[in-house]
Short mmCIF file of C-alpha atoms in Angstrom, two decimals:
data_model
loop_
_atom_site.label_atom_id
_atom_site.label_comp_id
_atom_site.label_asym_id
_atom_site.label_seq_id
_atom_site.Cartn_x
_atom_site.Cartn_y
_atom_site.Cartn_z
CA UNK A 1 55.52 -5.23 133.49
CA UNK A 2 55.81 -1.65 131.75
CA UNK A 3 54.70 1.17 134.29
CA UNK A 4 51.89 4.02 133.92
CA UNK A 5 51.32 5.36 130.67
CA UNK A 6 52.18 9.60 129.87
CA UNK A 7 48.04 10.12 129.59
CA UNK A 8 47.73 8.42 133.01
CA UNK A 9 50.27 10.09 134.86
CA UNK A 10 49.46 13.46 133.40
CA UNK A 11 45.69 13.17 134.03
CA UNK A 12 46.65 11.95 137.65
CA UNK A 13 48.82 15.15 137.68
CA UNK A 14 46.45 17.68 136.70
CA UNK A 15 43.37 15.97 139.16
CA UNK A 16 46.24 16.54 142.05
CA UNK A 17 46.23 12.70 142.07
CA UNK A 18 50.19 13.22 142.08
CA UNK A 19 52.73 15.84 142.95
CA UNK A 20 55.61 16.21 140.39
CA UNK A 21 58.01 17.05 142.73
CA UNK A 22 57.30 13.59 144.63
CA UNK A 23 57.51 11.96 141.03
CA UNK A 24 61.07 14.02 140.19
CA UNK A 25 61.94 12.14 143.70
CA UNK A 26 60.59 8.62 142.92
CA UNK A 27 62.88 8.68 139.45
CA UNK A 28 65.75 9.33 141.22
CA UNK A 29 65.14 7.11 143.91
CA UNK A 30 64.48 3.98 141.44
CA UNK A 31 67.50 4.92 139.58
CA UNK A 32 68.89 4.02 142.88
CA UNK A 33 67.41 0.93 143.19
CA UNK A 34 67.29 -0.34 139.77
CA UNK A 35 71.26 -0.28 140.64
CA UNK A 36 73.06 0.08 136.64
CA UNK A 37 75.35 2.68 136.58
CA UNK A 38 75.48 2.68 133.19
CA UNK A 39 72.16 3.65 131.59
CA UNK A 40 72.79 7.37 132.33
CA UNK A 41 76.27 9.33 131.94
CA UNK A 42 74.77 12.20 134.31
CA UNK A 43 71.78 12.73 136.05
CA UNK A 44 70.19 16.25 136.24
CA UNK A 45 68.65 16.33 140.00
CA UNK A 46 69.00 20.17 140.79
CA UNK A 47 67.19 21.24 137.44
CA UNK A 48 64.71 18.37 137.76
CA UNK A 49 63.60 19.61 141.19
CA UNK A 50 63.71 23.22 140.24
CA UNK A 51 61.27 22.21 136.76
CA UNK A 52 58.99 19.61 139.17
CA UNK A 53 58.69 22.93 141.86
CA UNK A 54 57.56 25.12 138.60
CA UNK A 55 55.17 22.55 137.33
CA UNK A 56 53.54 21.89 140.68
CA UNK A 57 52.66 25.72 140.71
CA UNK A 58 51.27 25.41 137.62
CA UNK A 59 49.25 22.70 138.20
CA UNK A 60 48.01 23.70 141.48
CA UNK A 61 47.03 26.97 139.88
CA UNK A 62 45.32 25.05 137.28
CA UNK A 63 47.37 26.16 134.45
CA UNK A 64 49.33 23.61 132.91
CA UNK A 65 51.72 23.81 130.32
CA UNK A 66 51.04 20.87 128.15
CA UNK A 67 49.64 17.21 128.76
CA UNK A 68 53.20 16.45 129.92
CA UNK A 69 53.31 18.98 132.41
CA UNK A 70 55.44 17.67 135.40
CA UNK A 71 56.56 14.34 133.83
CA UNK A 72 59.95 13.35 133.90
CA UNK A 73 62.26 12.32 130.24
CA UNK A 74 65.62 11.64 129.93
CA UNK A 75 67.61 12.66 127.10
CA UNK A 76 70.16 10.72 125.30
CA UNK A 77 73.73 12.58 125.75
CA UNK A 78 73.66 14.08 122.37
CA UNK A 79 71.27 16.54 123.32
CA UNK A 80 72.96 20.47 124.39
CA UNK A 81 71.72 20.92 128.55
CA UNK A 82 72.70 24.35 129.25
CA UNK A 83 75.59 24.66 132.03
CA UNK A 84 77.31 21.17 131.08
CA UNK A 85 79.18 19.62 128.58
CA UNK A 86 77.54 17.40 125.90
CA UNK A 87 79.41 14.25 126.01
CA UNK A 88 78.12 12.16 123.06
CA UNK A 89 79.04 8.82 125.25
CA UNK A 90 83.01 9.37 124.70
CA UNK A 91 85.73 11.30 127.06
CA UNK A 92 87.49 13.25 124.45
CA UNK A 93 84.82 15.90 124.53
CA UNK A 94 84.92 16.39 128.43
CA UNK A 95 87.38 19.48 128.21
CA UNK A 96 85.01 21.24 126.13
CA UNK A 97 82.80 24.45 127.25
CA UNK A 98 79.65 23.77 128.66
CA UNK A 99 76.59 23.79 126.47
CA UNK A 100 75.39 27.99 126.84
CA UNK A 101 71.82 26.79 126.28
CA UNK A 102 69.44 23.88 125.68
CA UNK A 103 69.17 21.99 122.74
CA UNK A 104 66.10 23.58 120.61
CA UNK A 105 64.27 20.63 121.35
CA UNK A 106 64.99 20.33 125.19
CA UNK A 107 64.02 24.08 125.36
CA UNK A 108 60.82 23.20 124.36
CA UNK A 109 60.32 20.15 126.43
CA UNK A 110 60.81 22.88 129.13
CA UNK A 111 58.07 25.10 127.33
CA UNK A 112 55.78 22.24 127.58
CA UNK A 113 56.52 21.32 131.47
CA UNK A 114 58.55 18.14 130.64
CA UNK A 115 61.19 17.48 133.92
CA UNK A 116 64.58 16.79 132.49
CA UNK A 117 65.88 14.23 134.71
CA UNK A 118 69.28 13.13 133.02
CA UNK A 119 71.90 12.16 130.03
CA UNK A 120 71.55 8.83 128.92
CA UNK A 121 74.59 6.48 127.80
CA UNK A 122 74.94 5.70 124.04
CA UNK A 123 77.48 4.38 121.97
CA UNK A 124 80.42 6.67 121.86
CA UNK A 125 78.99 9.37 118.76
CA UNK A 126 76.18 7.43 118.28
CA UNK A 127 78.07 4.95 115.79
CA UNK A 128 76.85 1.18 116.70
CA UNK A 129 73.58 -0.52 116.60
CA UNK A 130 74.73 -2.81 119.49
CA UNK A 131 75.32 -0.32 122.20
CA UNK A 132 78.32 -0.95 123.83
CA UNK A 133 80.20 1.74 125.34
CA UNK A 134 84.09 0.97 126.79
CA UNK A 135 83.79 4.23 128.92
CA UNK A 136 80.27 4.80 130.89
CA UNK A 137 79.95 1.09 130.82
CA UNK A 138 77.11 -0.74 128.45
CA UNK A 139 73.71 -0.67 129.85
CA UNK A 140 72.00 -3.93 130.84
CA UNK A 141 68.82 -4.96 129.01
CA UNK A 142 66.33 -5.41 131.68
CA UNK A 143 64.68 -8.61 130.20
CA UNK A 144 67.41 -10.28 131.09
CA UNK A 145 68.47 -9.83 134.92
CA UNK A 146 70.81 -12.93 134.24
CA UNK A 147 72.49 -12.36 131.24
CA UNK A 148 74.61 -9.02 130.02
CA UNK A 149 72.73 -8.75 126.64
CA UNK A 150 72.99 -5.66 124.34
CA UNK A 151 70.48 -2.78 124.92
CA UNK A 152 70.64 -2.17 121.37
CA UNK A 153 72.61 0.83 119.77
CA UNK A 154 73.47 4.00 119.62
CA UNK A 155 70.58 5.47 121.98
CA UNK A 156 70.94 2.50 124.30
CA UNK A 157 70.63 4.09 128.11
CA UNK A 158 67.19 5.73 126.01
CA UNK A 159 66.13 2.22 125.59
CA UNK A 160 67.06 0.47 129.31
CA UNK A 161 65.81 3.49 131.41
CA UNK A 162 62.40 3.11 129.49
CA UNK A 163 62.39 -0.45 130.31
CA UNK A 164 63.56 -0.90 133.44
CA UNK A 165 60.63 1.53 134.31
CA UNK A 166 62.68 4.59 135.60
CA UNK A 167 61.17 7.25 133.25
CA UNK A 168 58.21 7.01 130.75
CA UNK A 169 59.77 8.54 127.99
CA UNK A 170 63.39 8.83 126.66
CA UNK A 171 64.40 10.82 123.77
CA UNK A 172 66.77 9.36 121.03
CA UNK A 173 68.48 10.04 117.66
CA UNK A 174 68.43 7.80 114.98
CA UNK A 175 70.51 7.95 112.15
CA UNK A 176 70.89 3.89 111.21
CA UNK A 177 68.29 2.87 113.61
CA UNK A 178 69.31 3.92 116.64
CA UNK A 179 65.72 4.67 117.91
CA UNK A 180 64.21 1.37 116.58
CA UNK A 181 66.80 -1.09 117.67
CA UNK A 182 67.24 -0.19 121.28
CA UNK A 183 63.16 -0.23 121.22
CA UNK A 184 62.98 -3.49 119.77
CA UNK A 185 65.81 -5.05 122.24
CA UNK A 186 63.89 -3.72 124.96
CA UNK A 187 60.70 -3.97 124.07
CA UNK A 188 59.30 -0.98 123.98
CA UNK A 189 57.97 1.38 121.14
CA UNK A 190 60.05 3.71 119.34
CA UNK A 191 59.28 6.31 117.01
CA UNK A 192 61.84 7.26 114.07
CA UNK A 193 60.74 11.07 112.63
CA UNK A 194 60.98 12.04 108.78
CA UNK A 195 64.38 14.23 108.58
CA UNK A 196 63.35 17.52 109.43
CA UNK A 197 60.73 16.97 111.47
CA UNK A 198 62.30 18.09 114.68
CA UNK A 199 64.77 21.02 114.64
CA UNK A 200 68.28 19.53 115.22
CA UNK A 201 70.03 22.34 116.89
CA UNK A 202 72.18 21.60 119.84
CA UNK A 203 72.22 18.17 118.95
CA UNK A 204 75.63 16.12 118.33
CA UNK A 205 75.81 15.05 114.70
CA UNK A 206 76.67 12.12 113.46
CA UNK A 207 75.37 12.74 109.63
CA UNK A 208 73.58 15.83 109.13
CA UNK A 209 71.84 14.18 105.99
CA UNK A 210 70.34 11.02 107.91
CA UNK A 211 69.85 11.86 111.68
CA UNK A 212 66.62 12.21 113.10
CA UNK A 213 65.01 12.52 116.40
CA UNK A 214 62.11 10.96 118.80
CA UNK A 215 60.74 9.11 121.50
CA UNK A 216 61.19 6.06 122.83
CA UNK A 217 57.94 4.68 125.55
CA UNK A 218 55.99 1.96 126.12
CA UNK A 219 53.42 2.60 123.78
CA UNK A 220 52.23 4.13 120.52
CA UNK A 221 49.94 6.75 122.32
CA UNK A 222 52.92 7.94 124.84
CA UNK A 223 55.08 8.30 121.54
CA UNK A 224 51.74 10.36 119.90
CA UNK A 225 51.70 12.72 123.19
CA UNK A 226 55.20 13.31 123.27
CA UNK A 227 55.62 14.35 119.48
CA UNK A 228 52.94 17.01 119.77
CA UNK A 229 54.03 18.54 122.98
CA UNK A 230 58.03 18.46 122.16
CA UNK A 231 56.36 20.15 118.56
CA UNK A 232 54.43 23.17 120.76
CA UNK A 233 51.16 21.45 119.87
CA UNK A 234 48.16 22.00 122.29
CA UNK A 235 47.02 18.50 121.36
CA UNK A 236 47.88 15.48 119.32
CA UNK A 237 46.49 15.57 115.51
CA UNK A 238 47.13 11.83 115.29
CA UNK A 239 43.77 9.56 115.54
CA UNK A 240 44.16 6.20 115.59
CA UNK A 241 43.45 4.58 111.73
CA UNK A 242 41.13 1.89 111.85
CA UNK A 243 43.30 -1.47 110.72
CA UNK A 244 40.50 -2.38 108.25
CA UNK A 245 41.70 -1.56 104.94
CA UNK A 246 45.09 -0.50 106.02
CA UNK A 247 46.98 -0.81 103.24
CA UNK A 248 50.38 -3.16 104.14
CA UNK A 249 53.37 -4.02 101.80
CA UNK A 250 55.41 -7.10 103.21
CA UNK A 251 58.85 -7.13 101.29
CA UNK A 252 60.14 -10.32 100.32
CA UNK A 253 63.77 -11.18 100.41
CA UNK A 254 66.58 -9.06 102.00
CA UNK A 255 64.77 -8.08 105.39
CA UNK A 256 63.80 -11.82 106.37
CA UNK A 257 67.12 -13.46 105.51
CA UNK A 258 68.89 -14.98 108.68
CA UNK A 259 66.04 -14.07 110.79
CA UNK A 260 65.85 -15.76 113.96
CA UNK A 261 62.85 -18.42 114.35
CA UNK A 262 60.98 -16.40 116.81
CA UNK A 263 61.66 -13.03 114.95
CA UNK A 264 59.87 -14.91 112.05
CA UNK A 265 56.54 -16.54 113.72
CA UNK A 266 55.88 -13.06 115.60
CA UNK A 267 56.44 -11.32 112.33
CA UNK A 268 53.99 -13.45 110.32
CA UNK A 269 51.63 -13.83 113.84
CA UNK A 270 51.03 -10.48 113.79
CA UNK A 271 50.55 -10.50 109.90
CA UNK A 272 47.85 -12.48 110.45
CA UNK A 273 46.23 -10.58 113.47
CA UNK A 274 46.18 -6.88 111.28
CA UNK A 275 45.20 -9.49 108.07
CA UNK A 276 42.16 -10.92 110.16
CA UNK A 277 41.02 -7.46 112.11
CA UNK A 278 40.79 -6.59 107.87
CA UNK A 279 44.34 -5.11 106.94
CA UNK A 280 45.13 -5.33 103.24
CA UNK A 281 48.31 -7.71 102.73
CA UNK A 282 50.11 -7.60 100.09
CA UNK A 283 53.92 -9.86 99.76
CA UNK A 284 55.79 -7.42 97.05
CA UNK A 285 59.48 -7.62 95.63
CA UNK A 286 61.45 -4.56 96.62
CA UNK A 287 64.51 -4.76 94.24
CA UNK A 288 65.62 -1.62 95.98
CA UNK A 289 67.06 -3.11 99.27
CA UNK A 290 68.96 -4.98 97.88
CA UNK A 291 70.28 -1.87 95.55
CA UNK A 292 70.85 0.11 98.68
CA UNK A 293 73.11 -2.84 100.37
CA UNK A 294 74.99 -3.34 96.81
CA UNK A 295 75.69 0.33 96.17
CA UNK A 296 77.17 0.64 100.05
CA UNK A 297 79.69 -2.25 99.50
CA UNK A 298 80.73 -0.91 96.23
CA UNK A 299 80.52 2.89 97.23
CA UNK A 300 80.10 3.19 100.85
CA UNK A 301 78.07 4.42 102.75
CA UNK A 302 76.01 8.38 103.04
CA UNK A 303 77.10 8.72 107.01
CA UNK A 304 80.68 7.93 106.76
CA UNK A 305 82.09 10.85 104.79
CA UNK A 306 79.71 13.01 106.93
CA UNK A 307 81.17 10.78 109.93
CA UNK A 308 84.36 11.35 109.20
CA UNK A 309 84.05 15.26 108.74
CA UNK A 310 82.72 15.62 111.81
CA UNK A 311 85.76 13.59 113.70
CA UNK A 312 88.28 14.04 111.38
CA UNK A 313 90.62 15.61 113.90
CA UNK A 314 89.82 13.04 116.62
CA UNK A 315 90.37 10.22 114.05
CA UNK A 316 93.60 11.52 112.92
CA UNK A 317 95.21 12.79 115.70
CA UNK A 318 96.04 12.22 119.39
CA UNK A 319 92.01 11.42 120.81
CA UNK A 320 91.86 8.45 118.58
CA UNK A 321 93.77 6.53 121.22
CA UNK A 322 91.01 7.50 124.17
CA UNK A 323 88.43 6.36 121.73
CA UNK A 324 86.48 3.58 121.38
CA UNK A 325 88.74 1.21 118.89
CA UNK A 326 85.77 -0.05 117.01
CA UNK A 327 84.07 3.25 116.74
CA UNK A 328 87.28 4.97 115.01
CA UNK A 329 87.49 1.94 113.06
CA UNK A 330 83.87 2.42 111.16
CA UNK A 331 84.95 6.74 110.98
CA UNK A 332 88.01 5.54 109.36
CA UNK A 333 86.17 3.43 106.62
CA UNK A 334 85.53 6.45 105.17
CA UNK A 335 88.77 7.22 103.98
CA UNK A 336 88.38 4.57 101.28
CA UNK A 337 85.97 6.63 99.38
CA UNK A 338 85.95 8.80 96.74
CA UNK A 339 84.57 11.73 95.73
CA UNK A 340 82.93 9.68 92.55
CA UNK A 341 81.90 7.25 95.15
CA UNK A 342 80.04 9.94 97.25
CA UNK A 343 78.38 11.60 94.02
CA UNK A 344 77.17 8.01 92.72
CA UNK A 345 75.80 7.86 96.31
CA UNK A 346 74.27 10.51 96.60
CA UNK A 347 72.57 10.17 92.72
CA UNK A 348 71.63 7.36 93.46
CA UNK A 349 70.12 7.74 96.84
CA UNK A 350 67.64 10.14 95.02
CA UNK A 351 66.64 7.93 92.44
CA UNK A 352 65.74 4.91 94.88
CA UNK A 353 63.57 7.59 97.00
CA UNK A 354 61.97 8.48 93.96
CA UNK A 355 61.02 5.21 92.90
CA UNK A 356 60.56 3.48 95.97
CA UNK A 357 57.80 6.35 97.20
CA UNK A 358 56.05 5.75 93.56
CA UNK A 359 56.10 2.06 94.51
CA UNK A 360 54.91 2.65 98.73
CA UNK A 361 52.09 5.32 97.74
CA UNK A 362 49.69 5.68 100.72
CA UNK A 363 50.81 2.19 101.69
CA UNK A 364 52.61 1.25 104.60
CA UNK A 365 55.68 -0.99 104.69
CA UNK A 366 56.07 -3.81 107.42
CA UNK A 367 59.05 -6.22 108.46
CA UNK A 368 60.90 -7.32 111.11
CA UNK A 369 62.74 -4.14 113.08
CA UNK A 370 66.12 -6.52 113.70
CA UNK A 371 66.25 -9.94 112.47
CA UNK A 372 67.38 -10.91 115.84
CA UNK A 373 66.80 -10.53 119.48
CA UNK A 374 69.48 -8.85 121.40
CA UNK A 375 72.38 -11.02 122.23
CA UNK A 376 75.07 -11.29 125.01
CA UNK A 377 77.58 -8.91 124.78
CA UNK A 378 80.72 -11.12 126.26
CA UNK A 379 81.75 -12.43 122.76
CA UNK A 380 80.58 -8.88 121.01
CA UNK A 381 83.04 -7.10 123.49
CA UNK A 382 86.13 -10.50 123.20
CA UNK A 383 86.25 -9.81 119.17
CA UNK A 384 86.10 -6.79 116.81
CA UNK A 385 85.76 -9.16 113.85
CA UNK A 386 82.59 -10.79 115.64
CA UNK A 387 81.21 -7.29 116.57
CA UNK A 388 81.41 -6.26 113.27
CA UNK A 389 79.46 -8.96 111.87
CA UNK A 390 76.69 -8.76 114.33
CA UNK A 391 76.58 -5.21 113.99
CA UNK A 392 76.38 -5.27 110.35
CA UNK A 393 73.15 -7.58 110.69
CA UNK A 394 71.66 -5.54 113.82
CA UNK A 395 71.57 -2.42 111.94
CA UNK A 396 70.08 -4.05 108.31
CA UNK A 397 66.62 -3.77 108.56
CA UNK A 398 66.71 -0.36 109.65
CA UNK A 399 69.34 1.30 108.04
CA UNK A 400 67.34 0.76 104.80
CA UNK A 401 64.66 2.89 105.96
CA UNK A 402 67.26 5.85 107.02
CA UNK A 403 68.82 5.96 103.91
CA UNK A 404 65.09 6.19 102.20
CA UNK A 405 64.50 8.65 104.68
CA UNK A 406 61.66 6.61 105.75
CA UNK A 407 59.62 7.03 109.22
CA UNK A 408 58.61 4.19 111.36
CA UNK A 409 57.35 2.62 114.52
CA UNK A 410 58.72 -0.21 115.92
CA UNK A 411 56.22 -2.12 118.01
CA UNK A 412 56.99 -5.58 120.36
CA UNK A 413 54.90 -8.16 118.81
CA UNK A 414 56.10 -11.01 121.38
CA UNK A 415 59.26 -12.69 122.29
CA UNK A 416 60.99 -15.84 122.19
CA UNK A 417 61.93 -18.98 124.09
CA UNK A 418 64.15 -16.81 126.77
CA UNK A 419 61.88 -13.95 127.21
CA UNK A 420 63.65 -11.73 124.76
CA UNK A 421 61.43 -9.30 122.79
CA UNK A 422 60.87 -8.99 119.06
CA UNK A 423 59.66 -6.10 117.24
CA UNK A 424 57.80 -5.44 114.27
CA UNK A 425 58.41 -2.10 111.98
CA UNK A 426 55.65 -0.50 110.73
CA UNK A 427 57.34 2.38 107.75
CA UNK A 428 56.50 5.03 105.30
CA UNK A 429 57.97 7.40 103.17
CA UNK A 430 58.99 10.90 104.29
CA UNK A 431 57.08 13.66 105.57
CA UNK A 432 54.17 10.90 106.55
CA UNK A 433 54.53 10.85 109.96
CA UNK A 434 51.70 11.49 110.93
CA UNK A 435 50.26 8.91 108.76
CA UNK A 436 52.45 6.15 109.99
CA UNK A 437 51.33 7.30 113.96
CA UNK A 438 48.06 7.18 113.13
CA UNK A 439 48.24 3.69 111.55
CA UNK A 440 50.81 2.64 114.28
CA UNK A 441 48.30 3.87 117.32
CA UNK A 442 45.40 1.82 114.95
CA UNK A 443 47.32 -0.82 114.74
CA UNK A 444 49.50 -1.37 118.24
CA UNK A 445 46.83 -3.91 119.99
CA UNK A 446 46.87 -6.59 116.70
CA UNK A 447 50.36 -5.94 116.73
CA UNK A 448 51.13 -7.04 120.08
CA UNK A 449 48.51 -9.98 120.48
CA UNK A 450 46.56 -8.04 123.20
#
């Protein structure tokens, strides 16, 4: 049961249907109840009340600042909030000044009205697809009030709090797929921007060459709204594109391999759905996939140099110890390459772009966002060695498209046996974000089976 959409609430806000400052109060009330002290590392309740109090005036005056006016986001703790430290899920940073402003793109949530309720818990520097974090606590995935299964990584509290129903929107980074997996565990939608496409000041890096930014909601249109108000836009320029004679490019191979049962019959269900509303489906061999996976097991990978630049002092020195052992683990990876290694990289990172948008066109690419749904964490948290491996496979699918510098949508198309969603990744090549939205907010219903 996913609660009011961002076009609902903000047309009930601007009729005077509801009061912000009542909503602010509801959010933090629910966080209450919902009862996980884990999905956020700090909550923001003076500012929140203070921004609900200004966008009540506005809105009672008539005057509001954007669509979003009064509704409240959380923000995953990467982002600068001015007057407190940015924490990037780990303790080592807690003795470090307070943030003296917002993050660019915070400041202009705040432009556009947007109540900034809270920090939300991530893997410590944003380095897992899984999620787990040894010192806020993991969050819980909400689809499964028995079980402790993995919110998905690094942006996971962005993921829970959307799903649990606390706040319609949570912002996330995404630099291996940190936007799409947390969606897809929780079934939600989650947008993954072109690099560049946001400005990334005052946010935590991980790899200033792959991270990117965006929303995570419950649907397509609530991603579309956010993106042009967090971009100063007075209204969306995405239109939904009609799913007849979308153009769709299946991979075979690499994406599909060890894919769960139900990640594969909601894949090819919704295949067929977008195939019979008149989608154009085409099964191609992308050679290039499996390239990328070679070249990082020879080479290494893009972020870990970067990675390790960032932390190298951490890593090296007396904070590795009040670290997360299997984050400093994947830093320290790094260390094994070298400078040829990063050059090949980088060389060849070009030429697969280059290629692989030649091959894509105007087309959009499709596969499963994680060939799995999200697990239990017990045995993830008992052994490195089985962390690793499941880590390795959560992030596959996804990473491919960061180190294309692809943008994509990942969209619940269903979920299996247990009630635990699967996602399907709509993609395409940088700079067409706007394309993929459109095709996305076309395409959500046949998607989903709705």
């Amino acid at each position: 049961m996913t609660g009011p959409s961002v076009s609902t609430l903000g047309r009930k806000l601007r009729k005077g249907e509801l009061d912000p400052v009542d909503m602010a109060e509801e959010v933090f009330a629910a966080i209450e109840r919902h009862g996980d002290p884990a999905i956020f590392t700090e909550t923001l309740k003076p500012r929140a009340m203070a921004e609900a109090k200004a966008a009540r005036r506005r809105l009672r005056a008539g005057s509001p600042a954007s669509a979003m006016d009064g509704i409240p986001v959380a923000w995953k703790d990467l982002f600068d909030i001015q007057g407190r430290v940015t924490t990037a899920g780990s303790v080592v940073l807690k003795s470090d000044p307070p943030a003296k402003k917002d993050a660019a793109l915070v400041a202009a949530a705040k432009t556009g009205g947007i109540v900034s309720v809270g920090c939300l818990n991530m893997t410590e520097f944003a380095y897992s697809g899984i999620g787990l974090n040894p010192h806020y606590g993991t969050p819980r995935n909400p689809n499964d009030p028995k079980v402790h299964r993995s919110p998905g990584g690094s942006s996971s509290g962005s993921g829970a709090v959307v799903a649990a129903n606390i706040v319609p929107v949570a912002i996330g980074t995404d630099t291996g797929g940190s936007i799409r997996i947390p969606a897809a565990f929780n079934g939600v939608v989650g947008y993954k921007s072109s690099t560049g496409h946001y400005p990334m000041d005052g946010v935590f890096p991980l790899s200033r060459t792959l991270d990117t930014l965006g929303p995570l909601a419950h649907s397509v249109e609530d991603c579309v709204i956010t993106d042009a108000v967090l971009r100063g836009l007075s209204r969306p320029r995405v239109k939904p594109r009609p799913v007849k004679g979308l153009e769709l490019l299946v991979p075979e191979g690499v994406v599909f391999d060890g894919c769960e049962a139900a990640v594969l019959n909601n894949f090819e269900a919704a295949v067929a759905r977008l195939r019979k509303a008149g989608a154009k489906v085409r099964r191609i061999r992308m050679p290039v996939f499996q390239q990328i996976i070679d070249l990082i097991t020879q080479r290494g990978h893009l972020l870990g140099p970067e990675a390790l630049s960032v932390h190298w002092d951490r890593v090296t020195g007396k904070d590795a110890a009040r670290m997360d052992a299997r984050v400093v683990k994947r830093i320290l990876l790094a260390e094994k390459m070298t400078a040829v290694d990063l050059v090949v990289v980088l060389e060849e990172r070009r030429r697969m772009i280059a290629e692989t948008e030649a091959l894509i066109g105007d087309a959009f690419v499709a596969f499963p966002t994680t060939p799995h749904v999200a697990m239990p964490i017990a045995p993830l948290e008992a052994d490195h060695d089985v962390f690793f491996r499941n880590n390795a496979k959560t992030l596959r699918n996804t990473m491919l498209g960061n180190f294309l510098d692809w943008c994509g949508v990942s969209i619940p198309n269903g979920t299996d046996s247990g009630g635990m969603p699967t996602a399907f990744l709509l993609s395409a090549s940088h700079g067409r974000d706007t394309d993929v939205l459109s095709a996305a907010l076309g395409a959500e219903h046949s998607i989903r089976g709705q």
